[in-house]
Short mmCIF file of C-alpha atoms and ligand atoms in Angstrom, two decimals:
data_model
loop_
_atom_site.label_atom_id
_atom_site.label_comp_id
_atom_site.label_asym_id
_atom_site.label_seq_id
_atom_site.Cartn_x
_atom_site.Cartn_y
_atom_site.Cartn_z
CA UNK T 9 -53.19 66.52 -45.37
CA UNK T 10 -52.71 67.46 -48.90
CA UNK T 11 -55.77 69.53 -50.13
CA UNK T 12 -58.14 67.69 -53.11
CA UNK T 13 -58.84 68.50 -56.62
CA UNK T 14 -62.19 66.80 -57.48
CA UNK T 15 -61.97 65.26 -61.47
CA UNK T 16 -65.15 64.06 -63.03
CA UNK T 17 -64.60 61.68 -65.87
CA UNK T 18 -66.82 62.97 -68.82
CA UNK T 19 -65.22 60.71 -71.76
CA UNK T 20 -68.23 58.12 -71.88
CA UNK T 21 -69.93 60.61 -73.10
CA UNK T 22 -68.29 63.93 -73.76
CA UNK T 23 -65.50 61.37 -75.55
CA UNK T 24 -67.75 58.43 -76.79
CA UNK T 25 -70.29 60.82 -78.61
CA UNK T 26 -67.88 62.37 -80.98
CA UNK T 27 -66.13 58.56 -81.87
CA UNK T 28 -66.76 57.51 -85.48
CA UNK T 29 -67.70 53.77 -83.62
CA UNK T 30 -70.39 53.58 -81.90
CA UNK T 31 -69.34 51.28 -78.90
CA UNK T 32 -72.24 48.72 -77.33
CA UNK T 33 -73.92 49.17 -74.12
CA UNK T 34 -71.42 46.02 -72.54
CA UNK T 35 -68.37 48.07 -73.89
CA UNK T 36 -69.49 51.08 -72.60
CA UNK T 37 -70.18 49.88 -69.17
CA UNK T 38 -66.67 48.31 -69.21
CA UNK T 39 -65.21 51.44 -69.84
CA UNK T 40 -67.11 53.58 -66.82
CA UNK T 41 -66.52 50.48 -64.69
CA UNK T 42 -62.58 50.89 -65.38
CA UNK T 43 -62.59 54.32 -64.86
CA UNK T 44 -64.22 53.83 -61.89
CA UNK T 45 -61.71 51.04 -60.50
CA UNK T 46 -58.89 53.88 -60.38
CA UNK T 47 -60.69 56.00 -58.22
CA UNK T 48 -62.32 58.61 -60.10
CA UNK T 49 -64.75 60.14 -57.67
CA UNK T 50 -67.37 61.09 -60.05
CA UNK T 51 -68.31 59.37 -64.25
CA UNK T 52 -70.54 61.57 -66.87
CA UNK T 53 -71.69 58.00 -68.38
CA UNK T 54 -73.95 59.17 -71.15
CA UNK T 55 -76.95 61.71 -72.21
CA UNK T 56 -80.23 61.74 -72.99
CA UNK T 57 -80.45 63.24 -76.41
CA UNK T 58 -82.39 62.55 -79.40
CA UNK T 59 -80.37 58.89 -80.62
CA UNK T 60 -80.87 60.65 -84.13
CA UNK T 61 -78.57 63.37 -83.65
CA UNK T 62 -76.14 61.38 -81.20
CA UNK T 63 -76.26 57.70 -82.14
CA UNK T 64 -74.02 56.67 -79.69
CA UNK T 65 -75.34 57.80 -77.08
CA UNK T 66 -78.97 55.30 -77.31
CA UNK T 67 -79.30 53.68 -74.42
CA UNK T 68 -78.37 55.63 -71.62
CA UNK T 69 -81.15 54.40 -69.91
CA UNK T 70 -79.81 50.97 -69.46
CA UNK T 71 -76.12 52.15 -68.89
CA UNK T 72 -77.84 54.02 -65.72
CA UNK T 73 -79.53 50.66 -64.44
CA UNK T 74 -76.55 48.76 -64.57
CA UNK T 75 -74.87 51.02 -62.76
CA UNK T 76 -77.13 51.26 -59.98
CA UNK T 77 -75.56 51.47 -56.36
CA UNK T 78 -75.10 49.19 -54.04
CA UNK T 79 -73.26 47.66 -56.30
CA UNK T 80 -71.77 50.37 -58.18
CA UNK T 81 -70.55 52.87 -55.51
CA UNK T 82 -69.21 55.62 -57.78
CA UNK T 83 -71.50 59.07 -58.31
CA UNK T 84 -72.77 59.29 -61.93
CA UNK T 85 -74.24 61.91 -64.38
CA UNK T 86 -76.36 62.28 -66.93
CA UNK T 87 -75.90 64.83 -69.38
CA UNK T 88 -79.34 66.46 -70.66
CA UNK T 89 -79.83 69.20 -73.49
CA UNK T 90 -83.52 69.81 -72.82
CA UNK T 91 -86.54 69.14 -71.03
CA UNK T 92 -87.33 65.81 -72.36
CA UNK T 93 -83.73 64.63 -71.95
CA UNK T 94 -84.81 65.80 -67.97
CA UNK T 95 -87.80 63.60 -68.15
CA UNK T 96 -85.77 60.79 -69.17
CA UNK T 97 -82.99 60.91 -67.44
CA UNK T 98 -85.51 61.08 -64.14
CA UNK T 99 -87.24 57.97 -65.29
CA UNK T 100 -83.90 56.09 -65.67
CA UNK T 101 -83.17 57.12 -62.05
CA UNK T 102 -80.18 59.95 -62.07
CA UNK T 103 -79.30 61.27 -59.27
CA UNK T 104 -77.38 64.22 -60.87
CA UNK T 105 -77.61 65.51 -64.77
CA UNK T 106 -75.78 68.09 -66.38
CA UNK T 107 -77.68 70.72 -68.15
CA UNK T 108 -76.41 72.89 -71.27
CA UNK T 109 -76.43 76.49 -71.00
CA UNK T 110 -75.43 78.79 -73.86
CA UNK T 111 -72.78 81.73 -73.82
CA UNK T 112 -74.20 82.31 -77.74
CA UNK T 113 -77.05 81.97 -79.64
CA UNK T 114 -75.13 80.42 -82.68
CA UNK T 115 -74.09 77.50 -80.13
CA UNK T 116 -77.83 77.52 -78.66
CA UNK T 117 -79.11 77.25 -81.78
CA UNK T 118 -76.83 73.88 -83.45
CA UNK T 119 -76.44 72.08 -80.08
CA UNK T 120 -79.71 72.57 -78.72
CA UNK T 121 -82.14 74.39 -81.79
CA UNK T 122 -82.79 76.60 -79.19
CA UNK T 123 -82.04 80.63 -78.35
CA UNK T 124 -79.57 81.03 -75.57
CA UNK T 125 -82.44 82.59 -73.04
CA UNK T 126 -84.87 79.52 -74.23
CA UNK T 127 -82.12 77.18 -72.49
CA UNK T 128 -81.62 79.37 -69.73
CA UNK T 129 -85.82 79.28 -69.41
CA UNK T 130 -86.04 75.73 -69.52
CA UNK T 131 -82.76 75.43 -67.04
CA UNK T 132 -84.94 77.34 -64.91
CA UNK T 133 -87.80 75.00 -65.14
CA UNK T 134 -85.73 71.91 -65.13
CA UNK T 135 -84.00 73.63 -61.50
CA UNK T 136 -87.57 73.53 -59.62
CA UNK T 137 -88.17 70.52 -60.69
CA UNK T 138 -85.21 68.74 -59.90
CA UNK T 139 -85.18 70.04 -56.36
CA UNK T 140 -88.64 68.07 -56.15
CA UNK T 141 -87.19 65.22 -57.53
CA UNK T 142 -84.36 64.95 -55.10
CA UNK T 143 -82.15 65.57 -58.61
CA UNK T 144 -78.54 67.72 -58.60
CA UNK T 145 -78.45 70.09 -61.48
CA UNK T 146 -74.51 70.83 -62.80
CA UNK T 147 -75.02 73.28 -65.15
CA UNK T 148 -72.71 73.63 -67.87
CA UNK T 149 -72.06 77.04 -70.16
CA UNK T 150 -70.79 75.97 -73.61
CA UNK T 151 -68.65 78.26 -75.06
CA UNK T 152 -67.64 79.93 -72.10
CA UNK T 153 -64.94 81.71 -74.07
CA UNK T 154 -64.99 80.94 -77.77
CA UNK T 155 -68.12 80.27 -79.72
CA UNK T 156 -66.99 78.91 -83.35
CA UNK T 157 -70.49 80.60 -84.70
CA UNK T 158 -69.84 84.28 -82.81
CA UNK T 159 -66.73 84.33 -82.05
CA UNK T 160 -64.94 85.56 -78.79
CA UNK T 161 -67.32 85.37 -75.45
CA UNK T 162 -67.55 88.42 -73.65
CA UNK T 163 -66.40 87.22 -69.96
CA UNK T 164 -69.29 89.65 -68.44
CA UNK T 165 -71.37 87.27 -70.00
CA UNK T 166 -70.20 84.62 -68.39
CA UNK T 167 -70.20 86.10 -65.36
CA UNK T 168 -73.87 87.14 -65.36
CA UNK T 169 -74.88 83.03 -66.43
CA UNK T 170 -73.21 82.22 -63.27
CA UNK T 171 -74.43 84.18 -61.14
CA UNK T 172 -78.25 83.59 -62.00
CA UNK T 173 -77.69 80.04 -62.03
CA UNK T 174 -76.06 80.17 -58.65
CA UNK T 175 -79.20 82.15 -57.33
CA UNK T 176 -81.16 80.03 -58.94
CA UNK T 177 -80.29 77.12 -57.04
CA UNK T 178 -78.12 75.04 -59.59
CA UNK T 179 -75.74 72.82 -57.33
CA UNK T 180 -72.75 73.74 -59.77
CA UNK T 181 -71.62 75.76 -62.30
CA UNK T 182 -68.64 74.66 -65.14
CA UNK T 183 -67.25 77.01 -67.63
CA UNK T 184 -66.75 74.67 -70.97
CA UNK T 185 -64.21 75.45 -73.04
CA UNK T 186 -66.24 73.71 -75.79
CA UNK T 187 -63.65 73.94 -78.90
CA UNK T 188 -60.32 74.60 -76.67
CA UNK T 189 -59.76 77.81 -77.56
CA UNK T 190 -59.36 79.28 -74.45
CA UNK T 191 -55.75 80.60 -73.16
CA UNK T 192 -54.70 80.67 -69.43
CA UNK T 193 -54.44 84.26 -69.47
CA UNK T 194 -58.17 84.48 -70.17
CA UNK T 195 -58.66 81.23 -67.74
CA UNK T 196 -57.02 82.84 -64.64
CA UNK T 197 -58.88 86.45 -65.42
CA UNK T 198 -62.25 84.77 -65.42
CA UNK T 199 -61.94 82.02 -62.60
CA UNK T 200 -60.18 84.55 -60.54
CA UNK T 201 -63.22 86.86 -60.94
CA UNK T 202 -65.79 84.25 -60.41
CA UNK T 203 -63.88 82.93 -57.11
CA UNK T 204 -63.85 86.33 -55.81
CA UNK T 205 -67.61 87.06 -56.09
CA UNK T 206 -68.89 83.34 -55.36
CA UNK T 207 -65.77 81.19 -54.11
CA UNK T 208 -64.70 77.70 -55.50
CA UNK T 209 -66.69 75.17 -54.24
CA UNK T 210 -69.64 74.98 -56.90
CA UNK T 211 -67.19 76.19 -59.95
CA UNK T 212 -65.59 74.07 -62.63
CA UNK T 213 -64.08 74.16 -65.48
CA UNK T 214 -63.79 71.65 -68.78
CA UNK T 215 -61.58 72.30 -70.94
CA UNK T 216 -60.36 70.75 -74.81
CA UNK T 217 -56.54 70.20 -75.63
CA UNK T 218 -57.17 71.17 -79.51
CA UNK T 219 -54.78 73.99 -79.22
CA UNK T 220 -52.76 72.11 -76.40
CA UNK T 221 -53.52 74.53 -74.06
CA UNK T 222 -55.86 72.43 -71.93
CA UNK T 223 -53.69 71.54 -69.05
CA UNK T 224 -52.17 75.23 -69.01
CA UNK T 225 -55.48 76.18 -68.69
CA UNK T 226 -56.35 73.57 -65.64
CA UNK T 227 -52.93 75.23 -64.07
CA UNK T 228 -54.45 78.55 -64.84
CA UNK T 229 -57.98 77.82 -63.33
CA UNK T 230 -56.05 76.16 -60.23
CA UNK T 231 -54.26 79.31 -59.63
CA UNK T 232 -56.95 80.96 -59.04
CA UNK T 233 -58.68 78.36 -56.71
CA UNK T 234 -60.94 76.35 -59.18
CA UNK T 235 -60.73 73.17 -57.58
CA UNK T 236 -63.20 70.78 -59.92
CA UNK T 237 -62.57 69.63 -63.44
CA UNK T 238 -64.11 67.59 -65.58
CA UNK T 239 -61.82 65.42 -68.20
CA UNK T 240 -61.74 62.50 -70.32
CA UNK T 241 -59.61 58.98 -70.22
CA UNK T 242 -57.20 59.30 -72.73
CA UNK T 243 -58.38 62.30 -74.53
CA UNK T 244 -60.99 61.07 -75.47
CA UNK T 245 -63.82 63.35 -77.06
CA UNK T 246 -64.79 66.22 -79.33
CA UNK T 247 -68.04 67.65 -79.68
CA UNK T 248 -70.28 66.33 -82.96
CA UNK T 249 -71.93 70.40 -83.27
CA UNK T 250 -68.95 72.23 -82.87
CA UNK T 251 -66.99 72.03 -85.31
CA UNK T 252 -62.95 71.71 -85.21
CA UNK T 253 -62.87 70.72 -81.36
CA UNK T 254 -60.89 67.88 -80.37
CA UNK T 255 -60.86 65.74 -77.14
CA UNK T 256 -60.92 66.93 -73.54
CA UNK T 257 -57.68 67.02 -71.44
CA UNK T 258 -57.01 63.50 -70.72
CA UNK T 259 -58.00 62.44 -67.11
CA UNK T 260 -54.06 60.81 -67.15
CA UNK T 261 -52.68 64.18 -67.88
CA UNK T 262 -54.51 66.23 -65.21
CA UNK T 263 -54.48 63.59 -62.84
CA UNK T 264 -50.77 63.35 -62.96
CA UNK T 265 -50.19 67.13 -62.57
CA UNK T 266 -52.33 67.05 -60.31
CA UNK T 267 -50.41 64.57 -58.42
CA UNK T 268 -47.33 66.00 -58.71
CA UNK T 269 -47.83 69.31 -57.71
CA UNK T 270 -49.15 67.84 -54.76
CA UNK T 271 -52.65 67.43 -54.81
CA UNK T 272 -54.78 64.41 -53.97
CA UNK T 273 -57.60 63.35 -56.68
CA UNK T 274 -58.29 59.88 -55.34
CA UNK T 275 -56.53 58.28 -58.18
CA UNK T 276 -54.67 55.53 -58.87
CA UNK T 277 -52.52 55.99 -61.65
CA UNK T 278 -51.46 52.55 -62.27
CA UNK T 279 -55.09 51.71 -62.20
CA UNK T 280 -55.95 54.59 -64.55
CA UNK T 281 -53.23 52.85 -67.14
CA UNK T 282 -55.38 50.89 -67.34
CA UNK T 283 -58.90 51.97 -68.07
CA UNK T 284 -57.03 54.60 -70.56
CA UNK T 285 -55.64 51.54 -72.46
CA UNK T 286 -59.30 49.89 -72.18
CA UNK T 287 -60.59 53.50 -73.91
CA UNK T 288 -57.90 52.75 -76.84
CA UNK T 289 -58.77 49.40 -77.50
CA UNK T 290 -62.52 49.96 -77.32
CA UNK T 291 -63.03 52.81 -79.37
CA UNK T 292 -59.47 52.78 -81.48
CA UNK T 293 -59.19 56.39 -82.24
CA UNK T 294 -58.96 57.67 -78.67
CA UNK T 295 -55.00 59.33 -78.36
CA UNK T 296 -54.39 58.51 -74.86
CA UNK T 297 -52.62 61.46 -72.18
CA UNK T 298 -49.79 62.92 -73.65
CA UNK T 299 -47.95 61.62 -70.93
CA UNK T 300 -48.91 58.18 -71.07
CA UNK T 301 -45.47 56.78 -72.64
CA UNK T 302 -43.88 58.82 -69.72
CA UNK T 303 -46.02 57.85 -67.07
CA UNK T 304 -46.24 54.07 -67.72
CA UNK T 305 -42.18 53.79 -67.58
CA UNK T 306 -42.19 55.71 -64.00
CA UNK T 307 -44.63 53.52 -62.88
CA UNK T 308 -43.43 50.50 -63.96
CA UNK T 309 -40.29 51.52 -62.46
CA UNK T 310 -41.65 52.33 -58.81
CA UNK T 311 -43.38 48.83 -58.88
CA UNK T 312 -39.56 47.46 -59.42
N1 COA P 27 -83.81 62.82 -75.78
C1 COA P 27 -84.29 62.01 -76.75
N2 COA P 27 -84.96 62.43 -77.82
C2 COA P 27 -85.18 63.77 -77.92
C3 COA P 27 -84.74 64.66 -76.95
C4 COA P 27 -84.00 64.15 -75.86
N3 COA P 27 -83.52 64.93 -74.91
N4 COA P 27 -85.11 65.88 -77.31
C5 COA P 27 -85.77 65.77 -78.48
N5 COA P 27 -85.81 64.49 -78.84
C6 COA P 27 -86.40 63.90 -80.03
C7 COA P 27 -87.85 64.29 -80.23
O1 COA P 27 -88.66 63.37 -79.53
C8 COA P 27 -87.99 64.15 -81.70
O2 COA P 27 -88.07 62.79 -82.06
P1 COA P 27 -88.88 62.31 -83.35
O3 COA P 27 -88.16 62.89 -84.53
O4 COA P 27 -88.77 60.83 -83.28
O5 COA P 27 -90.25 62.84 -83.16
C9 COA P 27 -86.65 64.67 -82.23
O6 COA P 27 -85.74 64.48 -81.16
C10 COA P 27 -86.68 66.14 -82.59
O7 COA P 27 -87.32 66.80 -81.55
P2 COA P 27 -87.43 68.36 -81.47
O8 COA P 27 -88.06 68.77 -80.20
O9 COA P 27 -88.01 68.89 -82.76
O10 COA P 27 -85.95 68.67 -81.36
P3 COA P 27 -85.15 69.81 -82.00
O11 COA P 27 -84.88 69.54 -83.44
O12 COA P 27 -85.76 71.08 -81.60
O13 COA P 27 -83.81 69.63 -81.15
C11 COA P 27 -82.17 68.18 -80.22
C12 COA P 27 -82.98 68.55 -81.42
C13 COA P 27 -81.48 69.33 -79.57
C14 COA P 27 -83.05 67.52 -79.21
C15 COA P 27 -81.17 67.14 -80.74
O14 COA P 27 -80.45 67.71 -81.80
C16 COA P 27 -80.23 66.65 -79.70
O15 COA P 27 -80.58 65.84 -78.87
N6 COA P 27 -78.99 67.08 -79.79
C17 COA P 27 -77.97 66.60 -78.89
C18 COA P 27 -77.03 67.68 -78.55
C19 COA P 27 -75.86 67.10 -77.83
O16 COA P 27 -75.83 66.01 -77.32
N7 COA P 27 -74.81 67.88 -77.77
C20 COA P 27 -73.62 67.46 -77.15
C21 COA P 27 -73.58 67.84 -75.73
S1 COA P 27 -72.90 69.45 -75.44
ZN1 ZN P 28 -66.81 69.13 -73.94
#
């Protein structure tokens, strides 16, 4: 049996909040529900933010409802940036939300207009609560090695987050490369660390492709045993606070490498053609894997 790389999908929200149109609540469920017909274990389908500061992501609430299981089988998350966006996400019903934590104060501070130990105070808060609630916590460190505010991220840093967080109870931990500016070197030195002290099954990493380093850096992390990674359906994404960051490494790009070097992710690629052409279409800006004119020939060629 072929050992498993688990990929959660994060471009309906991590993708869809940084697209200059804002898509409806139909089109947005369309695209989850594609993603989710190739076999993506796990969909980051929106966040509860203030709709001021992230239009497109109003409405969260009723993407949630519609996706409610039985009939929707596939995990979901919430993404959440305070202690409101906890209290809201609860009342819509998540079962797992993704909280922000800070490797600098000058992210803190535009992503969250808070101090980097106010968001590690209210994590803390949001943790004991959420194990009351029956509620996962993922929590996610933002500029885990770049900051565009303050610069380079000291990996000891990093290493400290993680390790309180761990304690603390938080079901995972994922190192964001928030502007994709990390390089592999730096990927493998830090993973490698962090697998050491805590091993890989609550670690993950996200990474952006604006320097086209993000799938050297999922090959870098997956050296070193990371084994989760979040990405988005055809690259889609950016984030709206930080500025110069492009998309996340497409979900078609990892999931092929993936593939290839011989690890099974639960998708189908054919199937994933699909929802990445659905994430063109809809939004009109998203690039699509690099590998997408290369992959669809191969497959169209197996199915001959
Ligand atoms: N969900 C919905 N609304 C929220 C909210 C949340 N999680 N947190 C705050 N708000 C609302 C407040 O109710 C208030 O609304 P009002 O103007 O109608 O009264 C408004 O946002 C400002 O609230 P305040 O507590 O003063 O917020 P702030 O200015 O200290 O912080 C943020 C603003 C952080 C809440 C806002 O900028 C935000 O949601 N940013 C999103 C960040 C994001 O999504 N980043 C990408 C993910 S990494
Ligand atoms: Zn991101």
């Amino acid at each position: 049996m072929s050992e498993s790389v688990f990929i959660t999908d994060v471009g309906p929200r991590d993708g869809l909040q940084n697209q200059p149109k804002v898509l409806s609540i139909d089109e947005r469920l369309q695209l989850v529900r594609a993603i989710a017909a190739a076999g993506v274990p796990q969909i980051e389908v929106g966040s509860f933010v203030s709709p001021k500061a992230v239009p497109a992501m109003a409405g969260t609430d009723q993407v949630l409802a519609a996706l409610e299981a039985p009939e929707f089988a596939t995990p979901t998350i919430a993404l959440i940036p305070n202690m409101k966006g906890y209290e809201l996400a609860r009342a819509a019903g998540a079962k797992t939300v993704t909280m922000v934590l800070y490797a600098s104060d000058g992210m803190a501070q535009k992503n969250a207009a808070m101090s980097m130990l106010e968001t590690e105070a209210v994590t803390l808060d949001i943790l004991k609560l959420a194990k009351q609630d029956g509620i996962e916590v993922i929590a996610t460190i933002a500029v885990s090695f770049e900051c565009p505010f303050d610069g380079p991220t000291d990996p000891a840093l990093v290493q400290t987050i993680v390790a309180k967080f761990l304690d603390a109870g938080a079901d995972q931990l994922v190192l964001a490369d928030t502007i994709g500016a990390a390089h592999p070197q730096q990927v493998r030195e830090l993973t490698a660390a962090l697998v050491a002290t805590h091993g890989s099954a609550q670690l993950g990493c996200h990474f952006h492709d604006t320097r086209a380093m993000g799938l050297a850096n999922v090959y870098a992390a997956v050296e070193s045993g990371i084994r989760r990674f979040d990405s988005s359906i055809a690259g889609l994404g950016g984030c709206p606070f930080a500025p110069g960051a492009s998309g996340n490494v497409a979900t078609d790009d990892i999931a092929m490498m993936l593939q290839q070097m011989g690890f099974d992710t639960g998708i189908d690629l054919d199937t994933l053609m699909e929802a990445s052409d659905l994430a063109e279409t809809l939004t009109g800006t998203a690039p699509g894997g690099r590998s997408k004119a290369w992959l669809k020939g191969y497959l169209a060629k197996q199915e001959r």
